[in-house]
XYZ file of C-alpha atoms in Angstrom:
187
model
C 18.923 4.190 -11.692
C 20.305 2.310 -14.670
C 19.495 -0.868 -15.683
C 23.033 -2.291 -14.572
C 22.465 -0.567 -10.986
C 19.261 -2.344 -10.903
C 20.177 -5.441 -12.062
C 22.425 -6.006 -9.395
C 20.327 -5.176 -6.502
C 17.435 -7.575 -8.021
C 19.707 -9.985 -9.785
C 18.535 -13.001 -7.760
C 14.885 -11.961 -7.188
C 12.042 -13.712 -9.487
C 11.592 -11.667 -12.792
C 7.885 -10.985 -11.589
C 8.957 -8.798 -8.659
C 12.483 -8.171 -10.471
C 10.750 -6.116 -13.403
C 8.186 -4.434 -10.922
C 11.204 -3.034 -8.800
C 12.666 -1.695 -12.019
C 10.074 -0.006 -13.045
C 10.152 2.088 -9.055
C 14.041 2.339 -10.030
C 13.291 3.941 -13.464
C 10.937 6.263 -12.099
C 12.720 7.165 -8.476
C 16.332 6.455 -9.463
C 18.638 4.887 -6.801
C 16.599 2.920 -3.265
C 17.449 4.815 -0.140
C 17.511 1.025 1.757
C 18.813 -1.887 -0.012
C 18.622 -5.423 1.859
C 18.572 -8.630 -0.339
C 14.696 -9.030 0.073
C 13.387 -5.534 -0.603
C 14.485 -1.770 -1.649
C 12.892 1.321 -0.038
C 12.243 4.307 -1.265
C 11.467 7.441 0.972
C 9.470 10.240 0.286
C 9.381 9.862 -3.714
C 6.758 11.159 -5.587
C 3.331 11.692 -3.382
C 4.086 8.583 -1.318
C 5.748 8.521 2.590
C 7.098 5.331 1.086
C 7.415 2.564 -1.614
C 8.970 -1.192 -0.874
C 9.609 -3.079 -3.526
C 10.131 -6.388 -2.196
C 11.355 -9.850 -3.891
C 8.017 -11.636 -2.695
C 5.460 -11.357 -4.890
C 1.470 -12.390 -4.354
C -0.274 -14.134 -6.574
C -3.893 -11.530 -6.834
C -6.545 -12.216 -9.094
C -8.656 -9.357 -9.252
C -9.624 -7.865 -11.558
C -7.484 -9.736 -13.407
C -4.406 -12.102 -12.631
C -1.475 -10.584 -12.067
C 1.700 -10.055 -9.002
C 1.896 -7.816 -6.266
C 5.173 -6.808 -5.047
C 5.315 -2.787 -4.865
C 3.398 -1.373 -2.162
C 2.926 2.064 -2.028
C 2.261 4.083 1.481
C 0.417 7.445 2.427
C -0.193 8.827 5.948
C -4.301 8.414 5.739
C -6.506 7.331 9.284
C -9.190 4.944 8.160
C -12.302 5.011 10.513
C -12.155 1.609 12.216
C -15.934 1.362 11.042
C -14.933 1.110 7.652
C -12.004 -1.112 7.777
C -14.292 -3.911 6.800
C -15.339 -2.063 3.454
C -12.052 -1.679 2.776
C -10.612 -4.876 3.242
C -13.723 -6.005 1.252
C -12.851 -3.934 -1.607
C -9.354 -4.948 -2.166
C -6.963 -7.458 -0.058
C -3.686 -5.729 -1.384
C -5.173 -2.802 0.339
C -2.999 -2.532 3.583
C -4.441 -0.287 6.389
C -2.282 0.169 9.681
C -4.457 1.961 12.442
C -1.873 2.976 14.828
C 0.700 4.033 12.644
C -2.079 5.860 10.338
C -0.969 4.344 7.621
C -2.545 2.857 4.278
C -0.361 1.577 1.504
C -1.592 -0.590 -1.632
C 0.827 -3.489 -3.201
C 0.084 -4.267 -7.119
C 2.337 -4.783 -9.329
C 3.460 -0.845 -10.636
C 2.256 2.808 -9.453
C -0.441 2.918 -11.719
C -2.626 0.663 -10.367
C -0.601 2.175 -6.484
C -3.004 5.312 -7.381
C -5.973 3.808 -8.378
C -6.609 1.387 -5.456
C -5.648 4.272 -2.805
C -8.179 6.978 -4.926
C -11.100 4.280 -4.733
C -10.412 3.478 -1.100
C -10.746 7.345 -0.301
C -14.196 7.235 -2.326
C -14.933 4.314 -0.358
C -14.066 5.655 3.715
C -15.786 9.274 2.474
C -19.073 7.472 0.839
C -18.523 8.602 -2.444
C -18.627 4.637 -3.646
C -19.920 1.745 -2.122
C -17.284 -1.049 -2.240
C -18.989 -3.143 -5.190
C -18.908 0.426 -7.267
C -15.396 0.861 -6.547
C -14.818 -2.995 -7.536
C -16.305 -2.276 -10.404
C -15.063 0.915 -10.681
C -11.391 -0.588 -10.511
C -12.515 -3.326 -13.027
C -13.159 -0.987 -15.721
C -9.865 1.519 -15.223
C -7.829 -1.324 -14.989
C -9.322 -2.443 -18.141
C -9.505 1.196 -20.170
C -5.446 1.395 -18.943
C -5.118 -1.903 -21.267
C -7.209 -0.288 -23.571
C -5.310 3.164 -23.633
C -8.274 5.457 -23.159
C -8.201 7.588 -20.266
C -7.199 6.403 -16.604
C -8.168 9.495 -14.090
C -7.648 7.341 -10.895
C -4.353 5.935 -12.307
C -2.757 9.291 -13.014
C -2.218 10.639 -9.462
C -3.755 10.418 -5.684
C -6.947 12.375 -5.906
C -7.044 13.403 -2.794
C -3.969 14.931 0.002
C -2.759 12.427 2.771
C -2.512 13.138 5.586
C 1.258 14.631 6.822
C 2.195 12.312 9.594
C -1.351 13.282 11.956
C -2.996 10.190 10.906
C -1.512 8.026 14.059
C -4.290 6.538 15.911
C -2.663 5.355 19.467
C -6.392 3.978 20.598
C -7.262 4.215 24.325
C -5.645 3.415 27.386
C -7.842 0.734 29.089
C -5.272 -0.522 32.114
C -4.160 2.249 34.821
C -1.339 2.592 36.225
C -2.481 1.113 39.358
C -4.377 -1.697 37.168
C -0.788 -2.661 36.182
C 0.760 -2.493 39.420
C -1.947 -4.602 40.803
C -1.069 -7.437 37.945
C 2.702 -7.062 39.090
C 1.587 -7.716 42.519
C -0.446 -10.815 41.182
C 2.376 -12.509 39.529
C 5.122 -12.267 42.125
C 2.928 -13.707 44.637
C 1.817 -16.668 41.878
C 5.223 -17.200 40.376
């Protein structure tokens, strides 16, 4: 996408979520959805998805910066780890029953290197405060220009669209028809 193209879907968004989304335009060209709040991009790079929307958050670790691009793979979290996750990072996003985890910072960089230490985090390989700290030092090295491994790429394969986790019926059929019953006769 050009700069002019750009320009005038973000044109009226703050410049800290204006120069994020630019930086998704440079690298994936033209948004498949355009609203005036947020632009969507489907299926570019190794990502089901990327919105880059005209909010931004205020996030302060490591360091201060703005989240506004979140990032989404097809991953199921167990729901005994969801703590550790949300723990480890609050731009972290996981969505059980769509099976869906996505990570909002402010460019695709730091999109890899949240997702990477999340994995490390649901498959043991890290506790969360390694993985802070972990995250603490790339972020840091990225600044520095030495090598960023868990910036580069998703070190691991998401899932392809099995990661849905419905959950379990608890009401039957006849449990429902009983509470239909129940509120005719009350109402």
């Amino acid at each position: 996408m050009s700069a002019q193209k750009s320009s005038k879907h973000v044109e009226n968004w703050p410049q800290e979520s204006r120069e994020a989304a630019e930086l998704v335009a440079e690298q994936y060209g033209e948004p498949d959805e355009v609203t005036a709040t947020q632009l969507v991009w489907h299926r570019p790079g190794p990502w089901k998805r990327i919105v880059a929307t005209k909010v931004f958050y205020d996030h302060y670790f490591p360091a201060p910066h703005h989240d506004s691009i979140e990032s989404v793979i097809d991953y199921r979290v167990p729901p005994e780890k969801f703590s550790d996750v949300a723990a480890f990072d609050g731009s972290v996003i996981v969505e059980r029953t769509a099976g869906e985890v996505s990570a909002r910072c402010h460019d695709e960089q730091a999109n890899f290197l949240a997702p990477n230490l999340m994995h490390d985090i649901v498959t043991g390989a890290r506790s969360v405060e390694e993985a802070r700290a972990y995250y603490a030092k790339e972020f840091g090295d990225y600044r520095r220009k030495k090598p960023t491994p868990y910036m580069q790429k998703l070190r691991f394969a998401p899932g392809e669209g099995s990661t849905a986790d419905p959950d379990v019926r608890v009401l039957s059929d006849e449990d429902l028809q009983q509470a239909k019953r129940e509120g005719e006769t009350a109402g």
